[in-house]
Coordinates of C-alpha atoms in Angstrom, one line a residue:
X1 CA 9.0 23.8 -8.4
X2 CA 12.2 25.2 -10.4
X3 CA 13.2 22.8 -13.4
X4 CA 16.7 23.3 -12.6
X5 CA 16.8 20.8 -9.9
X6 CA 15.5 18.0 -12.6
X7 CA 18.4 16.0 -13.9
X8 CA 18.8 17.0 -17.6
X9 CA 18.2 13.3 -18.6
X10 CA 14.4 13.5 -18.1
X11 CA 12.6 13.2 -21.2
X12 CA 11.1 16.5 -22.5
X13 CA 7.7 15.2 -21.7
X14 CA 8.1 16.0 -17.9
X15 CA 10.2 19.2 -18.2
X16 CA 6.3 20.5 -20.3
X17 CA 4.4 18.6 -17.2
X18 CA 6.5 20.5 -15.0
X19 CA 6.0 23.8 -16.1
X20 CA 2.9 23.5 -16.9
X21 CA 2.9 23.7 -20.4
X22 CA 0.7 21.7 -23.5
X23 CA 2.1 18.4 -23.7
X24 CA -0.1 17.2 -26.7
X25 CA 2.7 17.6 -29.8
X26 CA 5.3 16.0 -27.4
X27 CA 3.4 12.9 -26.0
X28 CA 3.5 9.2 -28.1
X29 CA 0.0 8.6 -29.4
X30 CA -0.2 5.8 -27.1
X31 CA 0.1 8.0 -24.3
X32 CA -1.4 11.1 -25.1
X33 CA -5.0 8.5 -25.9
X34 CA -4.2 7.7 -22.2
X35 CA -4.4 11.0 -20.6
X36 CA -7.5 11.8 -22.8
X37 CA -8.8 8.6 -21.6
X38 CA -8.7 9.7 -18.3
X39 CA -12.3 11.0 -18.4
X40 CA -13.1 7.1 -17.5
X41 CA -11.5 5.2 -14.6
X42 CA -12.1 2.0 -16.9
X43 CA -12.9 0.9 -20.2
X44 CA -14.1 -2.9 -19.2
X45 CA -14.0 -5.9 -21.1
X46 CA -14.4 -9.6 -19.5
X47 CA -11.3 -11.7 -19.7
X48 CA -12.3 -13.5 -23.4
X49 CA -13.1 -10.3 -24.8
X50 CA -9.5 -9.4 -24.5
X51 CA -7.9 -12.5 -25.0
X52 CA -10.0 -12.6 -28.6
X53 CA -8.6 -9.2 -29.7
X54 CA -10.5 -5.9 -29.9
X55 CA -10.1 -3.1 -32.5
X56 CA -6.2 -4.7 -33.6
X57 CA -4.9 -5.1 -30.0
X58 CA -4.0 -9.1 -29.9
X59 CA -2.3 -10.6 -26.9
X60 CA -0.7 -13.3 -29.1
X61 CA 2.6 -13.3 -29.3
X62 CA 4.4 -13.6 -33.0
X63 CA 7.2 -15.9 -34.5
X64 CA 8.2 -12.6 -36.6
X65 CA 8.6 -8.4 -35.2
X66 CA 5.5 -6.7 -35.3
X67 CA 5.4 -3.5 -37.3
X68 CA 6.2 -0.2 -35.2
X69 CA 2.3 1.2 -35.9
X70 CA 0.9 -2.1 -34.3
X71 CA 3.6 -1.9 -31.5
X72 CA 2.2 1.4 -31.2
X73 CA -1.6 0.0 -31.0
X74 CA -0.6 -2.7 -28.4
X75 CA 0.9 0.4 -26.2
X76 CA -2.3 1.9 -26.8
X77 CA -4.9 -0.5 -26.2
X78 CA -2.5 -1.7 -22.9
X79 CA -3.4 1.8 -21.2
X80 CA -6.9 1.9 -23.1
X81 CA -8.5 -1.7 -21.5
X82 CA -6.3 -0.8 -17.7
X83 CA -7.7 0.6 -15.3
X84 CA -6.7 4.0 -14.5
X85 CA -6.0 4.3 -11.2
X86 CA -4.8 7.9 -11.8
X87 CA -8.1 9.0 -12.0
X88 CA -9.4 11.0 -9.0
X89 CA -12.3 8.9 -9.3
X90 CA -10.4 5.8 -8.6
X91 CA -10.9 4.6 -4.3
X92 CA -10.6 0.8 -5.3
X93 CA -7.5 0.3 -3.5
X94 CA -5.2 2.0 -0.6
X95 CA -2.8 2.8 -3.6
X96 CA -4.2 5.1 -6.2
X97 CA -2.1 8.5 -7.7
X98 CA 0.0 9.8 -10.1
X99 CA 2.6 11.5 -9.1
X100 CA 4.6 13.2 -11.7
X101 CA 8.2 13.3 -9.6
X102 CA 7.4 9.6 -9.0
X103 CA 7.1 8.6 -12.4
X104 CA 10.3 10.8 -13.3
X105 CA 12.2 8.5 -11.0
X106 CA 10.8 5.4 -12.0
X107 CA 11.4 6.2 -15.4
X108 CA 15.5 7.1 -14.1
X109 CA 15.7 3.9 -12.1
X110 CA 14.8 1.8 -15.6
X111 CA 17.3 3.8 -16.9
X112 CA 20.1 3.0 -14.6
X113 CA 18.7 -0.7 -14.6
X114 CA 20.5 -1.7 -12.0
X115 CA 20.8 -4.0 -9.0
X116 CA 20.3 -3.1 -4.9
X117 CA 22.8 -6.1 -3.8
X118 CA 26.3 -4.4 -4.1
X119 CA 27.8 -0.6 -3.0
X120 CA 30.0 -2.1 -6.4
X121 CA 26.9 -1.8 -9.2
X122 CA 24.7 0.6 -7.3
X123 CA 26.7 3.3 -5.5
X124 CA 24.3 6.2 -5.2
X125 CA 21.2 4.3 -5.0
X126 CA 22.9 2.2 -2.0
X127 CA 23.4 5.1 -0.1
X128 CA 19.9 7.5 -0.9
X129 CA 18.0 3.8 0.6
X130 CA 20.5 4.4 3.5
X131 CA 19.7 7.9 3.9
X132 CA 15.8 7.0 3.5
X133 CA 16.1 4.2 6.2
X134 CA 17.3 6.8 8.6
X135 CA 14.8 9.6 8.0
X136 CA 11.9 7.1 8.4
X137 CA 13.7 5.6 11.8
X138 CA 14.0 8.9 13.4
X139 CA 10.4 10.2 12.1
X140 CA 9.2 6.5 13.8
X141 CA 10.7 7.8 16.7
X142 CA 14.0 5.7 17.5
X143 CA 17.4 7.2 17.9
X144 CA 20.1 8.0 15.9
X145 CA 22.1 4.8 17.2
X146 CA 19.3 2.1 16.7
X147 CA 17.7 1.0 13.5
X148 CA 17.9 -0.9 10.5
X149 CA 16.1 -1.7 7.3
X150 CA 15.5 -2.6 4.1
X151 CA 13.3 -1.7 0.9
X152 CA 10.9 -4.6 0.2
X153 CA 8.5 -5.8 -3.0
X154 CA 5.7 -4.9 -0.7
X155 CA 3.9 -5.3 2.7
X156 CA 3.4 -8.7 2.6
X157 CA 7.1 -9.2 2.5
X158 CA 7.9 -6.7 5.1
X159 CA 5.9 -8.2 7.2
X160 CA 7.2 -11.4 6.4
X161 CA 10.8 -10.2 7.4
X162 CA 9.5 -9.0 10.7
X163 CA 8.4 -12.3 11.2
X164 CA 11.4 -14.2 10.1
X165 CA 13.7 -12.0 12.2
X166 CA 11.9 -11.9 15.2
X167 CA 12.0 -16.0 15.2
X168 CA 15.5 -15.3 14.9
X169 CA 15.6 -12.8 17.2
X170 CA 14.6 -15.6 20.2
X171 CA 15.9 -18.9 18.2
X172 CA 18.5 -18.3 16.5
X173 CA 19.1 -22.5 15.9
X174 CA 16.4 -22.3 13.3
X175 CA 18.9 -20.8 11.0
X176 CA 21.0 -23.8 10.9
X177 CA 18.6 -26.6 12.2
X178 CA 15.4 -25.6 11.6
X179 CA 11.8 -25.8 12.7
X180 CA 12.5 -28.9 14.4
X181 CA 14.5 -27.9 17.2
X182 CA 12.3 -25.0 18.3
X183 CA 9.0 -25.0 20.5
X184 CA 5.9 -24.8 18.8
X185 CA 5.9 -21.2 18.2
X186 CA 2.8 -18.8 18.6
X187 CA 1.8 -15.1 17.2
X188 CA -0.9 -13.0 17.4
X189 CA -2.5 -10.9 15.5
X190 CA -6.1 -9.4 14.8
X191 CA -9.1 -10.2 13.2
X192 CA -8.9 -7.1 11.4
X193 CA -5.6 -7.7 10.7
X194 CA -3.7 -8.0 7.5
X195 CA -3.7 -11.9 5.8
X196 CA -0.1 -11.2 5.0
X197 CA 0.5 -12.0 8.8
X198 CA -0.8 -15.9 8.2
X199 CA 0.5 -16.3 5.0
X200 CA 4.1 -15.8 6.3
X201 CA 3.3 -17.8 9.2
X202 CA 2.6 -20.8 6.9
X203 CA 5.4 -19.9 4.2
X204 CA 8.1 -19.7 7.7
X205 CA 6.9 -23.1 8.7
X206 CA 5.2 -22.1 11.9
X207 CA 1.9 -22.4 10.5
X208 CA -1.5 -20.5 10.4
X209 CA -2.9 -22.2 13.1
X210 CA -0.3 -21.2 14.9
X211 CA -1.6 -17.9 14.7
X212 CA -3.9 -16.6 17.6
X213 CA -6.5 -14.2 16.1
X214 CA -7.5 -11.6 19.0
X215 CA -11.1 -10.4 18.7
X216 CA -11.6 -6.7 17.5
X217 CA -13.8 -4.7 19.1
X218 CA -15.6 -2.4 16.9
X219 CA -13.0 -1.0 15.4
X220 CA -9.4 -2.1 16.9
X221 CA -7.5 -5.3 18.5
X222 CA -8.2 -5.9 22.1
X223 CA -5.3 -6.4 23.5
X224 CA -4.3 -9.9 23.5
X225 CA -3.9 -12.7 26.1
X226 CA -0.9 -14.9 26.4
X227 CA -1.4 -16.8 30.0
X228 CA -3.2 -19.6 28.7
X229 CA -0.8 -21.1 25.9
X230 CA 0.3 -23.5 28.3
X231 CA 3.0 -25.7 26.3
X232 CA 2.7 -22.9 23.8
X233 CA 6.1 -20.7 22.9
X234 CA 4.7 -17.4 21.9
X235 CA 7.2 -14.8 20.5
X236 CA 5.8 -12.2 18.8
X237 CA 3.0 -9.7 18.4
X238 CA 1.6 -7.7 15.3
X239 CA -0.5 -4.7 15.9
X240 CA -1.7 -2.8 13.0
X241 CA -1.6 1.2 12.3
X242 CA -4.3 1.4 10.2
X243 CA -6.7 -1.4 9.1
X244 CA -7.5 -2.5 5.4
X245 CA -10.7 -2.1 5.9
X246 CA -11.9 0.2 8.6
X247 CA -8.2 2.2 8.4
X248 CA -8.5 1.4 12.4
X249 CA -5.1 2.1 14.4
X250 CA -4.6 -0.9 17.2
X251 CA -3.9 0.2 21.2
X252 CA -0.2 0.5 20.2
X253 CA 0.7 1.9 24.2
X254 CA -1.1 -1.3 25.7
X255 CA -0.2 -3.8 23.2
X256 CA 4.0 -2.6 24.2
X257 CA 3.3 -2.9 27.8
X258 CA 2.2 -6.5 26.9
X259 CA 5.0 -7.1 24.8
X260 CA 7.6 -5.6 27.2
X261 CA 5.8 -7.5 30.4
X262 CA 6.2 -10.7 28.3
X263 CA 9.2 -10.5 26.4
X264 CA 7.3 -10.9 23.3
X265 CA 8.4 -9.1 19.7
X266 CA 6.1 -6.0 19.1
X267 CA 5.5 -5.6 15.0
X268 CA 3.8 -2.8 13.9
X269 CA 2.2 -3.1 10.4
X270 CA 1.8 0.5 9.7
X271 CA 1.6 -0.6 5.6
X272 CA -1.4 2.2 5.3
X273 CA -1.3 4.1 8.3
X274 CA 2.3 5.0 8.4
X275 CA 2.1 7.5 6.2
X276 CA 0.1 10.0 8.6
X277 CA 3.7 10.1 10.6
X278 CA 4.3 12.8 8.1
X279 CA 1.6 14.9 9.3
X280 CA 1.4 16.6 12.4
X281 CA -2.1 16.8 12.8
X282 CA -2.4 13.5 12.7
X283 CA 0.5 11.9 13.7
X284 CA -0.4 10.9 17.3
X285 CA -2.4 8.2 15.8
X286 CA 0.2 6.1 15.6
X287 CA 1.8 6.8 19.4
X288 CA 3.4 3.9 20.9
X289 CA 5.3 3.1 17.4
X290 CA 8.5 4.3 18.9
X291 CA 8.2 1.1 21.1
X292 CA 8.2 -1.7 18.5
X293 CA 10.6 -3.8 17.2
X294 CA 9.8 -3.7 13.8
X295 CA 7.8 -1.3 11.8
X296 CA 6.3 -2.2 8.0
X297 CA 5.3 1.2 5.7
X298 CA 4.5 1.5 2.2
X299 CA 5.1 5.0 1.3
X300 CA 3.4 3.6 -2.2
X301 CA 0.0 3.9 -0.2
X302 CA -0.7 7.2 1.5
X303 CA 2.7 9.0 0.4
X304 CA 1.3 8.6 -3.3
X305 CA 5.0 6.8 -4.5
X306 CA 4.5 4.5 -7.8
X307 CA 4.2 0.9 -7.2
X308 CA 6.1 -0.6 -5.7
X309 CA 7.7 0.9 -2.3
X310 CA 7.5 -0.9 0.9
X311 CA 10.0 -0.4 3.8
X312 CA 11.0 -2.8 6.8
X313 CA 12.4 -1.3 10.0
X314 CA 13.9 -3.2 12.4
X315 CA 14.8 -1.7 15.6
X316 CA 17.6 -4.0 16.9
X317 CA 21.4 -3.1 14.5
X318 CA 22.6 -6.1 12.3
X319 CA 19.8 -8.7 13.1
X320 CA 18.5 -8.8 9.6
X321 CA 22.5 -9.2 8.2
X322 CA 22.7 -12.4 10.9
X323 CA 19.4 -14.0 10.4
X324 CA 19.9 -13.9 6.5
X325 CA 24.0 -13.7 5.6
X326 CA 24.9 -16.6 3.9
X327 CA 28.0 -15.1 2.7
X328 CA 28.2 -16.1 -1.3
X329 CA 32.3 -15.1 -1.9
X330 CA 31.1 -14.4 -5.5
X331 CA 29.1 -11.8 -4.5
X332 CA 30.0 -10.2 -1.5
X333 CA 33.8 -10.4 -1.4
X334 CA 35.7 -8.7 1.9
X335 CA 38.7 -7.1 0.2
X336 CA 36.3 -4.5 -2.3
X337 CA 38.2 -0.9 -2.2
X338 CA 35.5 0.1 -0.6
X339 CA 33.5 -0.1 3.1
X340 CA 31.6 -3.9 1.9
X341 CA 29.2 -2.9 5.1
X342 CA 27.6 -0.8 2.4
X343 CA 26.6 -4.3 0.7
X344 CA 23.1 -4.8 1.3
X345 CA 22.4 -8.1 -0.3
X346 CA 23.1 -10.3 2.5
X347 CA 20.6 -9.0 4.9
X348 CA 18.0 -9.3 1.5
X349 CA 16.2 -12.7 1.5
X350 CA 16.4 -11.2 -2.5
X351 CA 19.6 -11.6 -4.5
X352 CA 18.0 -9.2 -7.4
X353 CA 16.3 -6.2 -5.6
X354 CA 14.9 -3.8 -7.6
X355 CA 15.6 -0.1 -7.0
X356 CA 13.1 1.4 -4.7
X357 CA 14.0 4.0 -2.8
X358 CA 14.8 6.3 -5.6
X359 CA 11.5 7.5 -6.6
X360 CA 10.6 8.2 -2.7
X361 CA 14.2 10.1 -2.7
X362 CA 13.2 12.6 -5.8
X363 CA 9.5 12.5 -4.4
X364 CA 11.0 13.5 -0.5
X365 CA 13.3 16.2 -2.1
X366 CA 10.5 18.0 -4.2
X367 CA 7.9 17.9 -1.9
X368 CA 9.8 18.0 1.4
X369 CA 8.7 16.3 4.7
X370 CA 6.1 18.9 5.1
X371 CA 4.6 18.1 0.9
X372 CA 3.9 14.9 2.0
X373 CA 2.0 16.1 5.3
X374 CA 0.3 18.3 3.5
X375 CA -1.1 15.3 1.0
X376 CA -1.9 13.6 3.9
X377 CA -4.2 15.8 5.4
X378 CA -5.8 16.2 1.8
X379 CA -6.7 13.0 1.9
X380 CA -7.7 12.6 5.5
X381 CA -9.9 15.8 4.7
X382 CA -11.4 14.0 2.0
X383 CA -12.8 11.4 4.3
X384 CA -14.5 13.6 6.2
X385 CA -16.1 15.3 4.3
X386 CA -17.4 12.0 2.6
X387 CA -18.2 11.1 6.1
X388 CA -20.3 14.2 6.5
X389 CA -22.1 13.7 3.6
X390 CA -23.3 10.4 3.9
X391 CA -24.6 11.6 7.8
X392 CA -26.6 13.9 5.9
X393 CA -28.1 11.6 2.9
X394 CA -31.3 8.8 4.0
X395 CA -30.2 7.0 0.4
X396 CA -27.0 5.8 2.3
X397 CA -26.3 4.4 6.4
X398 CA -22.6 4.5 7.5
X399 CA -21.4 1.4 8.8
X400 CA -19.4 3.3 11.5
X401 CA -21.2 6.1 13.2
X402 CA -17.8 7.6 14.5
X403 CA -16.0 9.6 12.8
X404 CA -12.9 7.8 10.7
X405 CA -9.6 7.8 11.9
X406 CA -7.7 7.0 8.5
X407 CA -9.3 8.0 5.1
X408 CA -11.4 4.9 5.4
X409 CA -15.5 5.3 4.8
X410 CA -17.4 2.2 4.8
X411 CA -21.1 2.7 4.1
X412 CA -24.1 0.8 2.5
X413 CA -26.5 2.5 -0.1
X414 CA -30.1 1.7 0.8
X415 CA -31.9 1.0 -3.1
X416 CA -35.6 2.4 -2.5
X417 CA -36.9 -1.1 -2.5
X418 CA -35.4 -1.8 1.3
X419 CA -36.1 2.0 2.8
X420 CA -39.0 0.5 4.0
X421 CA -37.8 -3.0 5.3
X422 CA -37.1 -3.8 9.1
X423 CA -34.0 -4.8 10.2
X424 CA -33.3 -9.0 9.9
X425 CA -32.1 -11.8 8.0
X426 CA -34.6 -11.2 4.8
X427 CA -32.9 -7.6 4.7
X428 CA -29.9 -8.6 5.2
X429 CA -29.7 -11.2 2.7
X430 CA -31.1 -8.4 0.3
X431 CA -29.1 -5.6 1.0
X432 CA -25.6 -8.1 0.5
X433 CA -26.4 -8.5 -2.9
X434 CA -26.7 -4.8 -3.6
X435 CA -23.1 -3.8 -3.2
X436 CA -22.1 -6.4 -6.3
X437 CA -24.5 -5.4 -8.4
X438 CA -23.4 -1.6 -8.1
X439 CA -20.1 -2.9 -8.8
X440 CA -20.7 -4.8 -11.6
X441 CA -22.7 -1.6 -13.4
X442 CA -20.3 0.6 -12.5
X443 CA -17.4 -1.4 -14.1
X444 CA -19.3 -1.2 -17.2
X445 CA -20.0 2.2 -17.5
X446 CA -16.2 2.9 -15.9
X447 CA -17.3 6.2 -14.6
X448 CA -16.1 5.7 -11.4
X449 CA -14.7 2.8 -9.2
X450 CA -15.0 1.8 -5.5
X451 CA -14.3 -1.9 -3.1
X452 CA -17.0 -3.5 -1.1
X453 CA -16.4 -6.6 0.6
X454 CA -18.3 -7.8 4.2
X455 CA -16.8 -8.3 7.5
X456 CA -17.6 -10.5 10.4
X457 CA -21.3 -10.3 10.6
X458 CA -21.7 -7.4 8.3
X459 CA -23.0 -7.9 4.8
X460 CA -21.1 -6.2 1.8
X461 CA -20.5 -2.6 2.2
X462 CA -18.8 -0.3 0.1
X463 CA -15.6 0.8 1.3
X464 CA -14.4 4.0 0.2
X465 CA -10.4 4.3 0.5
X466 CA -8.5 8.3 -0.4
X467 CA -4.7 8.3 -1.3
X468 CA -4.9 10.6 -4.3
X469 CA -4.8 14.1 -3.3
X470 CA -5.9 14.8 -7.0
X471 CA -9.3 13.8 -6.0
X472 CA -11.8 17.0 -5.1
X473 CA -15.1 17.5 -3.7
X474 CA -17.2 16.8 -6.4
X475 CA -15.5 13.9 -7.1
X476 CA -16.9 12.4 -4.3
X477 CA -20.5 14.1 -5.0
X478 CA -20.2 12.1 -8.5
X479 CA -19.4 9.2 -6.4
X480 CA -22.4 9.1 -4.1
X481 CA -24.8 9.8 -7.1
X482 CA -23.6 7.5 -9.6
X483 CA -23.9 5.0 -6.7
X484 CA -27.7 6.0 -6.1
X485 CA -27.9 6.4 -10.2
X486 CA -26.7 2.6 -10.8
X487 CA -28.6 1.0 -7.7
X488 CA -32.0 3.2 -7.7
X489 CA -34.1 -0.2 -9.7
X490 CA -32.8 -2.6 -7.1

């Protein structure tokens, strides 16, 4: 990367990371204890521990300023007790990563401190989220005259938007009227889908039982029925790209034909499987996207961006400016100097929006479109090989036999005390409880860290999830035999 296309305002810090040189005289203490600290994913204390103080860090907060050194301690012992989830030994959660470029623009974005409402306090920002919107449109696969969007706290808002604009989308009274003058709305969605999709149902109004789970078969949704809602209004569909737990990618071709047969909204939560759009080997995952309406991605999962960066794409020009405009004339005047089109609060169900897309901008122009596919096949590479290695162990079963399509890995670990045990409910029962305590000894030692939860009939598994491209092959050897380490006395 040459330096010379960093902005001179970045702290010296990151020019060092940059080129590679020894940072340790130019980090703060509090940092540079961070970085070293990175040998451990966590240093873990239970909630009263910290709340009772440990080694001078105190959570209380004073009448009268703290000295600068104790400042300096609580900066400290912030990072110190947190879990790293830098480390490449963190696969808790579907975000995980450091990436330098990111943080640079995070740390530029405090800077400006400004606000995504008006082309008036954020000029440049306003248009790189324009710029952004359009890239991920066309790579989704819709033209150049169709699309729209808008940079969201997360996925569970995005997929609350799709949501609220679809209802608008068929019933555009509710605006203005409300629940009360529309049909008893339905939406579907699958077992395996994301909760977010209920949650917004109940927060819109419509209610979660007015969402229709279709049954998964052993990875994906079956494509959903809709001719036997009789006095039912259903309106809108939600297939997920890539599945929380299994990273399973839902019949996207089938579920549009649905959708188009029935005139029925076609969401497509692609939160954690959107980002393999950026890679060409594994981009036809996702075929069928092109067809939705709506489209949620979190470049702050697979594409590595800091927390937070979530994008909603709606298909169908000016529908999120009409279902939201309420056209505050202290805000969002009509005789600026300037094009007010550019004034993106009024499609926002925000008024404060914090400034997104810039990290993903500095991130996108570093790494290029082809960076980013290149991290994802890391990653996806990363799975397999875990795959391939629990195929080969007897200490460990796989709780998929195929192959897996995201970087997913769900798997058990067998203690030695149930090698031996048939399959039922006494095993069963057993092997749920081993999971936990793993967990619970790995948190303690903080050598590593990994998710488990069950699903449907299966007891807790361990769920292995890879969005740091930092993370190497004998990361995920330590994983495997700290797991059999921890758990070999159950």
């Amino acid at each position: 990367m040459h330096i010379s296309h960093i902005p001179f305002t970045l702290p010296p810090i990151i020019y060092h990371l940059l080129e590679g040189k020894n940072t340790k005289n130019l980090l703060p203490g509090a940092c540079w204890v961070w970085f070293l600290s990175l040998r451990q994913v966590l240093d873990f204390h239970h909630p009263h521990q910290l709340k009772e103080g440990l080694e001078g860090f105190s959570l209380d907060l004073p009448d009268q300023p703290e000295t600068l050194e104790q400042i300096l301690v609580d900066c400290r012992d912030t990072l110190k007790y947190g879990v790293k989830t830098a480390h490449p030994r963190f696969f808790n959660q579907l975000s995980s990563g450091l990436d330098l470029i990111g943080l640079a623009g995070e740390w530029l974005t405090s800077t400006a401190n400004t606000n995504m409402f008006t082309y008036e306090v954020s000029p440049v920002f306003i248009l790189m989220e324009e710029i952004l919107l359009r890239k991920m449109q066309s790579i989704v696969g819709w033209s150049e005259d169709e699309g729209d969007g808008i940079f969201c706290p997360g996925g569970t808002i995005s997929n609350l938007y799709s949501i609220l604009v679809a209802r608008y989308h068929f019933y555009p009274e509710v605006k203005t009227k409300g629940m009360a003058a529309l049909p008893q709305l339905v939406l579907f969605t699958s077992e395996h889908g994301h909760y977010s999709v209920k949650k917004s149902a109940a927060v819109l109004g419509i209610g979660s039982e007015n969402v229709v789970v279709v049954k998964c078969d052993e990875r994906r949704a079956q494509t959903p029925s809709v001719t036997l809602l009789q006095g039912l209004a259903p309106f809108y569909v939600n297939a997920t790209a890539g599945t929380t737990v299994y990273g399973a990618f839902d019949p996207l071709i089938a579920i549009a034909e649905i959708c188009h047969r029935h005139t029925l909204w076609m969401h497509v939560d692609a939160a954690w499987g959107g980002g393999l759009l950026m890679s060409k080997r594994h981009r036809m995952k996702l075929q069928g996207i092109e067809r939705a309406c709506s489209v949620t991605w979190n470049p702050h999962k697979m594409m590595a961006v800091p927390l937070q960066c979530s994008v909603i794409l709606v298909k169908k020009k000016g529908l999120l400016q009409e279902c939201n405009q309420q056209g505050a004339e202290y805000l969002f005047q009509m005789d600026k100097p300037y094009d007010v089109s550019y004034d993106t609060g009024d499609k926002s169900i925000q008024c404060g929006r914090h400034v997104d897309a810039f990290k993903l901008w500095l991130m996108w122009k570093a790494k290029g479109s082809e960076g980013f596919g290149s991290q994802v096949n890391k990653c996806l590479e990363n799975a397999e090989y875990l795959y391939d290695q629990l195929r080969r162990r007897t200490d460990f079963e796989l709780v998929l036999s195929s192959k897996p399509e995201h970087s997913n890995v769900c798997f058990w670990y067998i203690p030695p005390s149930l090698r031996n045990v048939p399959p039922g409910p006494d095993r069963n029962s057993r092997l749920h409880q081993v999971a936990p305590q793993i967990k619970a000894r790995m948190m303690e030692t903080g050598t590593v860290l990994i998710g488990y939860q069950p699903l449907g009939s299966k007891v807790n598994f361990f769920r292995c999830v890879f969005s740091n491209p930092a993370t190497q092959q004998e990361d995920i050897d330590f994983l495997l035999e700290e797991i059999a380490r921890l758990g070999s006395d159950l």
